[in-house]
Tab-separated table of C-alpha atoms and ligand atoms in Angstrom:
chain	number	residue	atom	x	y	z
A	27	UNK	CA	17.926	-7.257	18.126
A	28	UNK	CA	21.026	-5.680	16.571
A	29	UNK	CA	20.390	-2.099	15.478
A	30	UNK	CA	20.660	-1.420	11.723
A	31	UNK	CA	20.795	2.024	10.168
A	32	UNK	CA	22.901	4.825	8.714
A	33	UNK	CA	26.422	4.562	10.039
A	34	UNK	CA	28.081	7.369	8.083
A	35	UNK	CA	27.183	10.042	5.557
A	36	UNK	CA	29.075	12.285	3.143
A	37	UNK	CA	27.736	15.004	0.869
A	38	UNK	CA	29.194	16.366	-2.379
A	39	UNK	CA	27.739	19.502	-3.918
A	40	UNK	CA	28.105	20.535	-7.550
A	41	UNK	CA	30.900	23.126	-7.719
A	42	UNK	CA	28.968	25.991	-9.319
A	43	UNK	CA	26.407	28.306	-7.760
A	44	UNK	CA	23.543	30.166	-9.409
A	45	UNK	CA	22.368	32.967	-7.133
A	46	UNK	CA	18.609	33.139	-7.645
A	47	UNK	CA	17.906	36.650	-6.344
A	48	UNK	CA	21.016	38.311	-7.818
A	49	UNK	CA	21.439	36.420	-11.093
A	50	UNK	CA	18.202	34.695	-12.132
A	51	UNK	CA	15.584	37.179	-10.883
A	52	UNK	CA	16.668	40.181	-13.053
A	53	UNK	CA	16.804	38.077	-16.248
A	54	UNK	CA	13.436	36.454	-15.535
A	55	UNK	CA	11.991	39.803	-14.488
A	56	UNK	CA	10.900	38.309	-11.167
A	57	UNK	CA	10.760	39.814	-7.699
A	58	UNK	CA	13.804	38.330	-5.856
A	59	UNK	CA	11.490	37.469	-2.966
A	60	UNK	CA	9.616	35.060	-5.234
A	61	UNK	CA	12.755	32.903	-4.942
A	62	UNK	CA	13.979	33.687	-1.434
A	63	UNK	CA	10.611	33.822	0.357
A	64	UNK	CA	7.990	32.175	-1.912
A	65	UNK	CA	10.004	29.190	-3.169
A	66	UNK	CA	12.385	29.529	-0.209
A	67	UNK	CA	15.707	29.105	-2.057
A	68	UNK	CA	18.749	31.399	-2.107
A	69	UNK	CA	20.809	29.482	-4.679
A	70	UNK	CA	21.133	26.362	-6.814
A	71	UNK	CA	24.214	24.140	-7.034
A	72	UNK	CA	25.301	23.164	-10.537
A	73	UNK	CA	27.831	20.584	-11.660
A	74	UNK	CA	30.886	22.006	-13.405
A	75	UNK	CA	31.503	20.689	-16.925
A	76	UNK	CA	33.747	17.904	-15.566
A	77	UNK	CA	31.133	16.711	-13.052
A	78	UNK	CA	28.211	14.334	-13.556
A	79	UNK	CA	26.146	11.895	-11.479
A	80	UNK	CA	28.992	9.347	-11.521
A	81	UNK	CA	31.750	11.707	-10.425
A	82	UNK	CA	29.601	13.405	-7.770
A	83	UNK	CA	28.495	10.018	-6.400
A	84	UNK	CA	32.016	8.593	-6.510
A	85	UNK	CA	33.475	11.693	-4.836
A	86	UNK	CA	30.934	11.460	-1.981
A	87	UNK	CA	31.560	7.702	-1.613
A	88	UNK	CA	35.333	8.166	-1.725
A	89	UNK	CA	35.204	10.744	1.078
A	90	UNK	CA	33.064	8.416	3.170
A	91	UNK	CA	35.249	5.332	2.672
A	92	UNK	CA	38.475	7.284	3.162
A	93	UNK	CA	37.279	8.972	6.376
A	94	UNK	CA	36.017	5.697	7.828
A	95	UNK	CA	39.116	3.751	6.750
A	96	UNK	CA	37.070	1.282	4.662
A	97	UNK	CA	38.202	-0.972	1.805
A	98	UNK	CA	36.007	-2.631	-0.866
A	99	UNK	CA	36.036	-5.803	1.271
A	100	UNK	CA	33.956	-3.954	3.903
A	101	UNK	CA	31.177	-3.244	1.380
A	102	UNK	CA	28.844	-6.032	0.196
A	103	UNK	CA	26.402	-3.957	-1.810
A	104	UNK	CA	26.385	-0.695	-3.783
A	105	UNK	CA	23.077	0.845	-4.796
A	106	UNK	CA	22.799	4.098	-6.680
A	107	UNK	CA	19.513	5.988	-6.595
A	108	UNK	CA	19.095	8.495	-9.393
A	109	UNK	CA	16.604	9.923	-11.840
A	110	UNK	CA	19.372	11.341	-14.051
A	111	UNK	CA	20.796	8.038	-15.377
A	112	UNK	CA	22.330	8.017	-18.869
A	113	UNK	CA	22.487	4.240	-19.386
A	114	UNK	CA	19.375	2.082	-19.636
A	115	UNK	CA	21.300	-1.134	-19.085
A	116	UNK	CA	24.425	-0.736	-16.979
A	117	UNK	CA	23.704	0.648	-13.515
A	118	UNK	CA	25.437	3.804	-12.344
A	119	UNK	CA	26.811	1.829	-9.363
A	120	UNK	CA	29.122	-0.105	-11.724
A	121	UNK	CA	30.626	3.185	-12.958
A	122	UNK	CA	31.004	4.388	-9.362
A	123	UNK	CA	32.609	1.096	-8.298
A	124	UNK	CA	35.010	1.429	-11.249
A	125	UNK	CA	36.031	4.865	-9.993
A	126	UNK	CA	36.536	3.682	-6.419
A	127	UNK	CA	38.576	0.648	-7.518
A	128	UNK	CA	41.161	3.057	-8.954
A	129	UNK	CA	42.016	4.373	-5.515
A	130	UNK	CA	41.281	1.669	-2.936
A	131	UNK	CA	43.092	-1.637	-2.503
A	132	UNK	CA	41.008	-4.526	-3.784
A	133	UNK	CA	37.878	-4.602	-5.892
A	134	UNK	CA	34.098	-4.843	-5.609
A	135	UNK	CA	33.734	-8.108	-7.553
A	136	UNK	CA	31.950	-9.665	-4.553
A	137	UNK	CA	29.489	-6.763	-4.189
A	138	UNK	CA	25.890	-6.761	-5.424
A	139	UNK	CA	25.304	-3.598	-7.468
A	140	UNK	CA	22.128	-2.005	-8.666
A	141	UNK	CA	20.322	1.155	-9.602
A	142	UNK	CA	17.050	2.167	-7.990
A	143	UNK	CA	14.458	4.226	-9.819
A	144	UNK	CA	11.336	5.813	-8.471
A	145	UNK	CA	11.985	9.532	-8.893
A	146	UNK	CA	13.162	11.210	-5.664
A	147	UNK	CA	12.044	8.442	-3.297
A	148	UNK	CA	14.526	5.907	-4.647
A	149	UNK	CA	17.276	7.080	-2.256
A	150	UNK	CA	15.070	6.039	0.649
A	151	UNK	CA	14.026	2.845	-1.144
A	152	UNK	CA	17.729	1.970	-1.451
A	153	UNK	CA	18.141	2.521	2.288
A	154	UNK	CA	15.196	0.194	2.854
A	155	UNK	CA	16.753	-2.436	0.544
A	156	UNK	CA	20.028	-2.220	2.453
A	157	UNK	CA	18.204	-2.474	5.775
A	158	UNK	CA	16.270	-5.550	4.591
A	159	UNK	CA	19.439	-7.174	3.220
A	160	UNK	CA	21.213	-6.782	6.552
A	161	UNK	CA	18.130	-7.811	8.562
A	162	UNK	CA	17.798	-10.939	6.401
A	163	UNK	CA	21.344	-11.901	7.460
A	164	UNK	CA	22.692	-11.890	3.901
A	165	UNK	CA	25.384	-9.261	4.481
A	166	UNK	CA	28.081	-11.552	5.940
A	167	UNK	CA	29.221	-8.787	8.279
A	168	UNK	CA	29.545	-6.275	5.434
A	169	UNK	CA	27.947	-2.847	5.070
A	170	UNK	CA	25.933	-1.419	2.164
A	171	UNK	CA	26.860	1.725	0.287
A	172	UNK	CA	23.858	3.767	-0.843
A	173	UNK	CA	24.493	6.736	-3.134
A	174	UNK	CA	21.797	9.244	-4.102
A	175	UNK	CA	23.084	11.369	-6.993
A	176	UNK	CA	21.284	13.698	-9.386
A	177	UNK	CA	21.523	16.659	-11.687
A	178	UNK	CA	18.063	18.126	-11.053
A	179	UNK	CA	17.830	20.374	-14.098
A	180	UNK	CA	14.720	21.640	-15.905
A	181	UNK	CA	14.287	23.029	-19.392
A	182	UNK	CA	15.046	26.736	-19.517
A	183	UNK	CA	11.883	28.746	-18.996
A	184	UNK	CA	10.119	25.907	-17.121
A	185	UNK	CA	8.644	26.929	-13.738
A	186	UNK	CA	10.920	24.298	-12.186
A	187	UNK	CA	13.998	26.306	-13.296
A	188	UNK	CA	13.733	28.140	-9.973
A	189	UNK	CA	14.241	24.896	-8.048
A	190	UNK	CA	17.246	23.261	-9.784
A	191	UNK	CA	20.262	21.736	-8.068
A	192	UNK	CA	22.910	19.026	-8.273
A	193	UNK	CA	24.806	16.915	-5.799
A	194	UNK	CA	25.276	13.518	-4.228
A	195	UNK	CA	24.841	11.945	-0.803
A	196	UNK	CA	26.691	8.738	0.114
A	197	UNK	CA	25.444	6.696	3.076
A	198	UNK	CA	26.910	3.636	4.756
A	199	UNK	CA	24.295	1.233	6.132
A	200	UNK	CA	25.610	-1.054	8.848
A	201	UNK	CA	24.861	-2.991	11.977
A	202	UNK	CA	25.279	-0.931	15.174
A	203	UNK	CA	25.284	2.345	13.198
A	204	UNK	CA	26.706	5.616	14.482
A	205	UNK	CA	24.175	8.075	13.030
A	206	UNK	CA	20.553	6.819	13.079
A	207	UNK	CA	18.797	3.505	13.563
A	208	UNK	CA	16.114	2.539	11.044
A	209	UNK	CA	13.129	0.523	12.133
A	210	UNK	CA	10.324	-1.637	10.799
A	211	UNK	CA	7.890	1.253	11.346
A	212	UNK	CA	7.117	2.655	7.897
A	213	UNK	CA	4.045	3.578	5.864
A	214	UNK	CA	3.357	4.184	2.158
A	215	UNK	CA	1.042	6.278	-0.002
A	216	UNK	CA	1.318	5.226	-3.658
A	217	UNK	CA	-0.705	5.837	-6.842
A	218	UNK	CA	-0.148	5.869	-10.616
A	219	UNK	CA	0.316	9.589	-11.408
A	220	UNK	CA	1.712	11.567	-14.354
A	221	UNK	CA	2.687	14.806	-12.614
A	222	UNK	CA	6.423	14.580	-13.430
A	223	UNK	CA	7.903	12.419	-16.214
A	224	UNK	CA	11.213	11.894	-18.034
A	225	UNK	CA	10.391	9.410	-20.834
A	226	UNK	CA	13.805	9.096	-22.515
A	227	UNK	CA	14.496	12.778	-22.082
A	228	UNK	CA	17.005	14.662	-19.994
A	229	UNK	CA	14.754	17.448	-18.711
A	230	UNK	CA	11.408	16.552	-17.139
A	231	UNK	CA	7.882	17.269	-18.369
A	232	UNK	CA	6.195	18.626	-15.268
A	233	UNK	CA	2.746	19.695	-14.243
A	234	UNK	CA	4.130	21.734	-11.357
A	235	UNK	CA	0.896	22.744	-9.623
A	236	UNK	CA	-0.437	19.205	-9.822
A	237	UNK	CA	2.851	17.777	-8.533
A	238	UNK	CA	2.383	19.822	-5.351
A	239	UNK	CA	-1.105	18.362	-4.817
A	240	UNK	CA	0.090	14.817	-5.511
A	241	UNK	CA	3.000	15.236	-3.066
A	242	UNK	CA	0.568	16.285	-0.313
A	243	UNK	CA	-2.018	13.574	-1.077
A	244	UNK	CA	0.534	10.743	-1.059
A	245	UNK	CA	2.240	12.124	2.051
A	246	UNK	CA	-1.076	12.156	3.938
A	247	UNK	CA	-1.740	8.534	2.933
A	248	UNK	CA	1.767	7.531	4.004
A	249	UNK	CA	1.313	9.164	7.393
A	250	UNK	CA	-1.948	7.286	7.948
A	251	UNK	CA	-0.338	4.023	6.836
A	252	UNK	CA	2.621	4.713	9.146
A	253	UNK	CA	0.231	5.185	12.060
A	254	UNK	CA	-1.389	1.831	11.321
A	255	UNK	CA	1.990	0.287	12.236
A	256	UNK	CA	3.474	2.741	14.738
A	257	UNK	CA	0.312	3.982	16.469
A	258	UNK	CA	-0.969	7.558	16.546
A	259	UNK	CA	1.708	10.190	16.081
A	260	UNK	CA	2.074	13.315	18.212
A	261	UNK	CA	4.235	16.330	17.261
A	262	UNK	CA	6.252	15.971	20.486
A	263	UNK	CA	7.287	12.427	19.497
A	264	UNK	CA	9.833	13.743	17.000
A	265	UNK	CA	12.759	16.101	17.438
A	266	UNK	CA	13.088	16.724	13.675
A	267	UNK	CA	10.941	16.127	10.604
A	268	UNK	CA	13.167	15.884	7.513
A	269	UNK	CA	10.937	15.806	4.410
A	270	UNK	CA	11.754	15.545	0.731
A	271	UNK	CA	12.589	19.139	-0.191
A	272	UNK	CA	12.150	20.044	-3.870
A	273	UNK	CA	12.113	23.586	-2.452
A	274	UNK	CA	11.454	24.754	1.122
A	275	UNK	CA	8.029	26.220	0.191
A	276	UNK	CA	6.831	22.660	-0.546
A	277	UNK	CA	7.889	21.484	2.901
A	278	UNK	CA	6.065	24.440	4.495
A	279	UNK	CA	2.868	22.933	3.053
A	280	UNK	CA	3.755	19.313	3.958
A	281	UNK	CA	4.657	20.252	7.531
A	282	UNK	CA	1.356	22.006	8.018
A	283	UNK	CA	-0.506	18.977	6.704
A	284	UNK	CA	1.430	16.586	8.962
A	285	UNK	CA	0.959	18.796	12.011
A	286	UNK	CA	-2.773	19.201	11.370
A	287	UNK	CA	-3.020	15.408	11.227
A	288	UNK	CA	-0.892	14.750	14.307
A	289	UNK	CA	-2.691	17.147	16.662
A	290	UNK	CA	-6.115	15.611	16.058
A	291	UNK	CA	-7.753	14.820	19.422
A	292	UNK	CA	-4.711	15.883	21.440
A	293	UNK	CA	-4.199	18.501	24.137
A	294	UNK	CA	-2.613	20.719	21.459
A	295	UNK	CA	-5.972	21.185	19.798
A	296	UNK	CA	-7.445	22.325	23.134
A	297	UNK	CA	-4.523	24.722	23.570
A	298	UNK	CA	-5.211	26.101	20.092
A	299	UNK	CA	-8.896	26.568	20.914
A	300	UNK	CA	-7.787	28.919	23.731
A	301	UNK	CA	-5.293	30.663	21.471
A	302	UNK	CA	-7.762	31.424	18.665
A	303	UNK	CA	-10.878	31.778	20.805
A	304	UNK	CA	-12.849	28.860	19.322
A	305	UNK	CA	-12.654	25.153	18.593
A	306	UNK	CA	-10.544	25.376	15.427
A	307	UNK	CA	-11.095	22.021	13.667
A	308	UNK	CA	-14.378	21.917	11.747
A	309	UNK	CA	-16.602	19.070	12.834
A	310	UNK	CA	-19.391	18.300	10.368
A	311	UNK	CA	-19.749	18.872	6.620
A	312	UNK	CA	-22.694	18.863	4.276
A	313	UNK	CA	-20.573	18.176	1.186
A	314	UNK	CA	-17.022	17.527	0.008
A	315	UNK	CA	-16.765	21.140	-1.129
A	316	UNK	CA	-17.712	22.350	2.347
A	317	UNK	CA	-15.107	20.009	3.771
A	318	UNK	CA	-12.313	21.323	1.531
A	319	UNK	CA	-13.238	24.928	2.292
A	320	UNK	CA	-13.557	24.366	6.027
A	321	UNK	CA	-10.257	22.483	6.205
A	322	UNK	CA	-8.610	25.272	4.170
A	323	UNK	CA	-9.841	27.861	6.688
A	324	UNK	CA	-8.730	25.681	9.563
A	325	UNK	CA	-5.272	25.235	8.044
A	326	UNK	CA	-4.883	28.996	7.536
A	327	UNK	CA	-5.878	29.557	11.145
A	328	UNK	CA	-3.412	26.939	12.340
A	329	UNK	CA	-0.567	28.471	10.327
A	330	UNK	CA	-0.965	31.786	12.148
A	331	UNK	CA	-0.756	30.378	15.685
A	332	UNK	CA	2.329	30.658	17.914
A	333	UNK	CA	1.883	27.007	18.885
A	334	UNK	CA	2.297	25.862	15.283
A	335	UNK	CA	5.093	28.343	14.523
A	336	UNK	CA	7.146	27.195	17.515
A	337	UNK	CA	6.852	23.568	16.410
A	338	UNK	CA	7.776	24.484	12.818
A	339	UNK	CA	10.773	26.574	13.914
A	340	UNK	CA	12.231	23.820	16.074
A	341	UNK	CA	11.309	20.677	14.097
A	342	UNK	CA	11.140	21.651	10.414
A	343	UNK	CA	13.060	24.906	9.767
A	344	UNK	CA	16.478	23.388	10.720
A	345	UNK	CA	16.044	20.681	8.052
A	346	UNK	CA	15.823	23.284	5.276
A	347	UNK	CA	19.086	25.168	5.816
A	348	UNK	CA	21.301	23.219	3.389
A	349	UNK	CA	18.559	22.900	0.788
A	350	UNK	CA	18.068	26.658	0.806
A	351	UNK	CA	21.638	27.072	-0.459
A	352	UNK	CA	21.792	24.172	-2.946
A	353	UNK	CA	18.273	23.614	-4.389
A	354	UNK	CA	16.637	20.308	-5.257
A	355	UNK	CA	18.877	17.233	-5.445
A	356	UNK	CA	15.979	14.845	-6.209
A	357	UNK	CA	17.049	11.492	-4.648
A	358	UNK	CA	19.452	13.182	-2.213
A	359	UNK	CA	17.052	15.878	-0.998
A	360	UNK	CA	15.494	14.132	1.989
A	361	UNK	CA	18.956	12.954	3.033
A	362	UNK	CA	20.390	16.470	3.028
A	363	UNK	CA	17.300	17.521	5.010
A	364	UNK	CA	18.197	14.946	7.692
A	365	UNK	CA	21.853	16.088	7.673
A	366	UNK	CA	20.799	19.741	7.804
A	367	UNK	CA	18.537	19.182	10.816
A	368	UNK	CA	21.152	17.190	12.713
A	369	UNK	CA	23.826	19.789	11.905
A	370	UNK	CA	21.618	22.574	13.278
A	371	UNK	CA	21.050	20.538	16.465
A	372	UNK	CA	24.800	20.018	16.860
A	373	UNK	CA	25.486	23.730	16.333
A	374	UNK	CA	22.816	24.599	18.916
A	375	UNK	CA	24.533	22.297	21.431
A	376	UNK	CA	21.494	19.984	21.729
A	377	UNK	CA	21.990	16.407	22.782
A	378	UNK	CA	19.385	14.430	20.873
A	379	UNK	CA	20.800	10.923	21.300
A	380	UNK	CA	17.840	8.518	21.523
A	381	UNK	CA	15.388	11.062	20.077
A	382	UNK	CA	13.299	10.216	17.043
A	383	UNK	CA	13.052	11.687	13.541
A	384	UNK	CA	9.933	11.553	11.371
A	385	UNK	CA	11.299	11.139	7.842
A	386	UNK	CA	9.002	11.918	4.880
A	387	UNK	CA	10.274	10.803	1.462
A	388	UNK	CA	8.528	11.404	-1.843
A	389	UNK	CA	8.928	10.464	-5.484
A	390	UNK	CA	6.784	11.758	-8.334
A	391	UNK	CA	4.820	9.229	-10.288
A	392	UNK	CA	4.037	8.880	-7.273
A	393	UNK	CA	4.892	7.453	-3.865
A	394	UNK	CA	5.500	8.772	-0.370
A	395	UNK	CA	7.059	6.948	2.547
A	396	UNK	CA	6.965	7.966	6.180
A	397	UNK	CA	9.317	6.207	8.568
A	398	UNK	CA	10.827	6.805	11.983
A	399	UNK	CA	14.540	6.855	12.839
A	400	UNK	CA	16.272	6.965	16.226
A	401	UNK	CA	19.373	9.123	16.710
A	402	UNK	CA	22.400	7.066	17.782
A	403	UNK	CA	25.189	7.931	20.161
A	404	UNK	CA	27.839	8.571	17.486
A	405	UNK	CA	25.749	11.207	15.647
A	406	UNK	CA	27.773	14.204	16.824
A	407	UNK	CA	31.113	12.940	15.470
A	408	UNK	CA	29.496	11.941	12.168
A	409	UNK	CA	27.792	15.286	11.640
A	410	UNK	CA	30.831	17.275	12.821
A	411	UNK	CA	32.849	15.568	10.062
A	412	UNK	CA	30.648	17.006	7.272
A	413	UNK	CA	32.322	19.606	5.057
A	414	UNK	CA	29.178	20.839	3.334
A	415	UNK	CA	29.469	24.423	4.655
A	416	UNK	CA	32.985	24.722	3.245
A	417	UNK	CA	31.881	23.203	-0.081
A	418	UNK	CA	28.931	25.594	-0.337
A	419	UNK	CA	31.182	28.580	0.381
A	420	UNK	CA	33.800	27.438	-2.165
A	421	UNK	CA	31.398	27.232	-5.135
A	422	UNK	CA	32.076	29.481	-8.119
A	423	UNK	CA	29.274	32.034	-8.528
A	424	UNK	CA	28.282	31.981	-12.216
A	425	UNK	CA	26.719	34.695	-14.355
A	426	UNK	CA	23.518	34.064	-16.311
A	427	UNK	CA	25.479	33.584	-19.579
A	428	UNK	CA	27.738	31.055	-17.862
A	429	UNK	CA	24.651	29.339	-16.468
A	430	UNK	CA	23.250	28.949	-19.987
A	431	UNK	CA	26.527	27.421	-21.182
A	432	UNK	CA	26.782	24.956	-18.319
A	433	UNK	CA	23.097	24.079	-18.586
A	434	UNK	CA	23.649	23.161	-22.252
A	435	UNK	CA	26.626	20.999	-21.333
A	436	UNK	CA	24.421	18.945	-19.000
A	437	UNK	CA	21.661	18.531	-21.576
A	438	UNK	CA	22.459	15.103	-23.029
A	439	UNK	CA	20.429	15.901	-26.145
A	440	UNK	CA	22.552	18.851	-27.087
A	441	UNK	CA	26.181	18.994	-28.145
A	442	UNK	CA	27.672	21.907	-26.243
A	443	UNK	CA	30.210	23.990	-28.232
A	444	UNK	CA	31.989	25.334	-25.208
A	445	UNK	CA	32.875	22.793	-22.565
A	446	UNK	CA	35.577	24.769	-20.831
A	447	UNK	CA	35.577	24.186	-17.100
A	448	UNK	CA	34.846	26.967	-14.604
A	449	UNK	CA	36.792	25.574	-11.625
A	450	UNK	CA	39.817	23.293	-11.339
A	451	UNK	CA	39.319	19.724	-10.155
A	452	UNK	CA	41.352	18.992	-7.071
A	453	UNK	CA	42.159	15.417	-6.197
A	454	UNK	CA	38.750	14.111	-7.332
A	455	UNK	CA	37.035	11.999	-9.974
A	456	UNK	CA	36.333	13.892	-13.175
A	457	UNK	CA	33.926	13.155	-16.009
A	458	UNK	CA	35.703	11.782	-19.049
A	459	UNK	CA	33.000	11.327	-21.698
A	460	UNK	CA	29.651	9.525	-21.553
A	461	UNK	CA	29.880	5.876	-20.709
A	462	UNK	CA	33.477	6.143	-19.581
A	463	UNK	CA	34.774	5.955	-16.091
A	464	UNK	CA	35.769	9.097	-14.236
A	465	UNK	CA	39.460	9.458	-13.470
A	466	UNK	CA	41.032	10.693	-10.337
B	525	CAA	N1	7.290	37.354	-2.799
B	525	CAA	C1	7.051	36.364	-1.900
B	525	CAA	N2	6.376	35.218	-2.225
B	525	CAA	C2	5.952	35.082	-3.501
B	525	CAA	C3	6.164	36.097	-4.470
B	525	CAA	C4	6.872	37.252	-4.068
B	525	CAA	N3	7.117	38.242	-4.932
B	525	CAA	N4	5.623	35.680	-5.624
B	525	CAA	C5	5.069	34.459	-5.394
B	525	CAA	N5	5.266	34.113	-4.109
B	525	CAA	C6	4.861	32.890	-3.437
B	525	CAA	C7	3.482	32.383	-3.839
B	525	CAA	O1	2.469	33.027	-3.121
B	525	CAA	C8	3.616	30.905	-3.494
B	525	CAA	O2	3.465	30.767	-2.090
B	525	CAA	P1	2.656	29.518	-1.470
B	525	CAA	O3	3.356	28.293	-1.963
B	525	CAA	O4	2.775	29.706	-0.011
B	525	CAA	O5	1.276	29.602	-2.023
B	525	CAA	C9	5.086	30.598	-3.808
B	525	CAA	O6	5.747	31.858	-3.882
B	525	CAA	C10	5.307	29.883	-5.137
B	525	CAA	O7	4.647	30.655	-6.114
B	525	CAA	P2	3.850	29.950	-7.284
B	525	CAA	O8	3.030	28.819	-6.740
B	525	CAA	O9	3.195	30.988	-8.099
B	525	CAA	O10	5.095	29.347	-8.057
B	525	CAA	P3	5.161	28.774	-9.512
B	525	CAA	O11	3.846	28.290	-9.983
B	525	CAA	O12	5.913	29.721	-10.341
B	525	CAA	O13	6.130	27.525	-9.259
B	525	CAA	C11	6.077	25.159	-8.914
B	525	CAA	C12	5.897	26.540	-8.281
B	525	CAA	C13	4.937	24.931	-9.904
B	525	CAA	C14	6.048	24.090	-7.859
B	525	CAA	C15	7.413	25.150	-9.696
B	525	CAA	O14	8.470	25.485	-8.846
B	525	CAA	C16	7.695	23.805	-10.329
B	525	CAA	O15	7.129	23.422	-11.343
B	525	CAA	N6	8.638	23.056	-9.714
B	525	CAA	C17	9.028	21.757	-10.201
B	525	CAA	C18	8.122	20.662	-9.669
B	525	CAA	C19	8.202	20.548	-8.167
B	525	CAA	O16	9.198	20.815	-7.545
B	525	CAA	N7	7.105	20.070	-7.570
B	525	CAA	C20	7.073	19.822	-6.129
B	525	CAA	C21	6.298	18.580	-5.810
B	525	CAA	S1	6.891	17.214	-6.801
B	525	CAA	C22	8.343	16.721	-6.012
B	525	CAA	O17	8.588	17.055	-4.902
B	525	CAA	C23	9.295	15.833	-6.771
B	525	CAA	C24	10.467	16.661	-7.201
B	525	CAA	O18	11.459	16.737	-6.502
B	525	CAA	C25	10.374	17.347	-8.475
């Protein structure tokens, strides 16, 4: 069967940087380590006043098409995943296509366009749609363009303010892909939840503590559902575990949960028994409360072992490096986690062709998806072509007052008085008023 998966990827970060320890912590009267160690973030990316979800998405897609020498005729489908949309009727993909048609020969009149919404998981859902479309043989030799683009901003003073970010990831889904192959092995955990909502409002209403619990509960269900298709998982089956990363501290919890699940009845649990001097996993419970307490103790014990730490350092920590510098990108977050992990492997000189990734996506409201991907032969060239390090380094570091101004500009409900830009656009699409196409 022809392989189908992610052929190419490009990332565009918002051009401004808010340093959390240096700039936010003193104003919020917080210990800088709350951000850098507790939450696990050094900085947030922000869009400059001339950037929005359309321009960031179009800039990422332009880079991808230009680098791969593609024209609109090569693309049969454009899906944009976002939870920051400003139009309840016209999908963001039509705006992005309009931008791209300004610079490439030909048009996208033949292409199916849509917008996917299910909070942060919709980027992965769009990948799945593209995969299914190609697998169904409806692509006529063409590829799909999937763009995950968001301005992940919270109301000022909200606990989520520590985890903001903005950027876009463009992915090309094709037959015989260069980066990773997707497969039919996937599992879901899904329930009607109200932990994070944006009912016709720009900034979310969030029950932060609850959202953490819902993330973990749905992720556990998805892992079990995945195993019902793929068979029991083992930590050694996967070279990297990119998870949706609202902030690295969340993934620390998810990784521990996944590991605890995967080592059940394996030789690792025996190894741990030696390491901690007793059989670590509790066996019988008189009540649910006893169960929760015993599993809590077990998880704490697990966290402190060298065996767990080594797995975390090699499989999870590399996926968090980009996120640490840019914050939450909602729909793009799990896709920058994959890119981050692969980039770290490339920099370490590892050859992981043929190895598998365990990808954990999550969207509030709420749904998790676990699926497996296989690294393809062309991964090194694809990852080497990323310019995300240079983009991160080039961001303009803003003061707290500048942050407040730019935050107001991106609040659709508020008319900002001062919309002066902080950086100069260079050969890129720029925002030109709501509902109008960016210009390059
Ligand atoms: N030094 C080191 N660590 C510190 C510290 C310090 N001075 N102060 C606190 N910490 C640690 C805490 O011990 C805690 O560690 P653990 O997670 O290991 O327990 C960590 O920092 C975070 O501290 P709090 O739990 O007290 O943080 P908080 O309550 O202020 O904020 C949050 C956490 C509620 C999740 C908040 O960031 C939030 O509302 N975020 C937005 C919602 C969100 O991201 N939810 C995640 C799941 S939902 C999702 O994934 C979808 C999405 O993208 C939004």
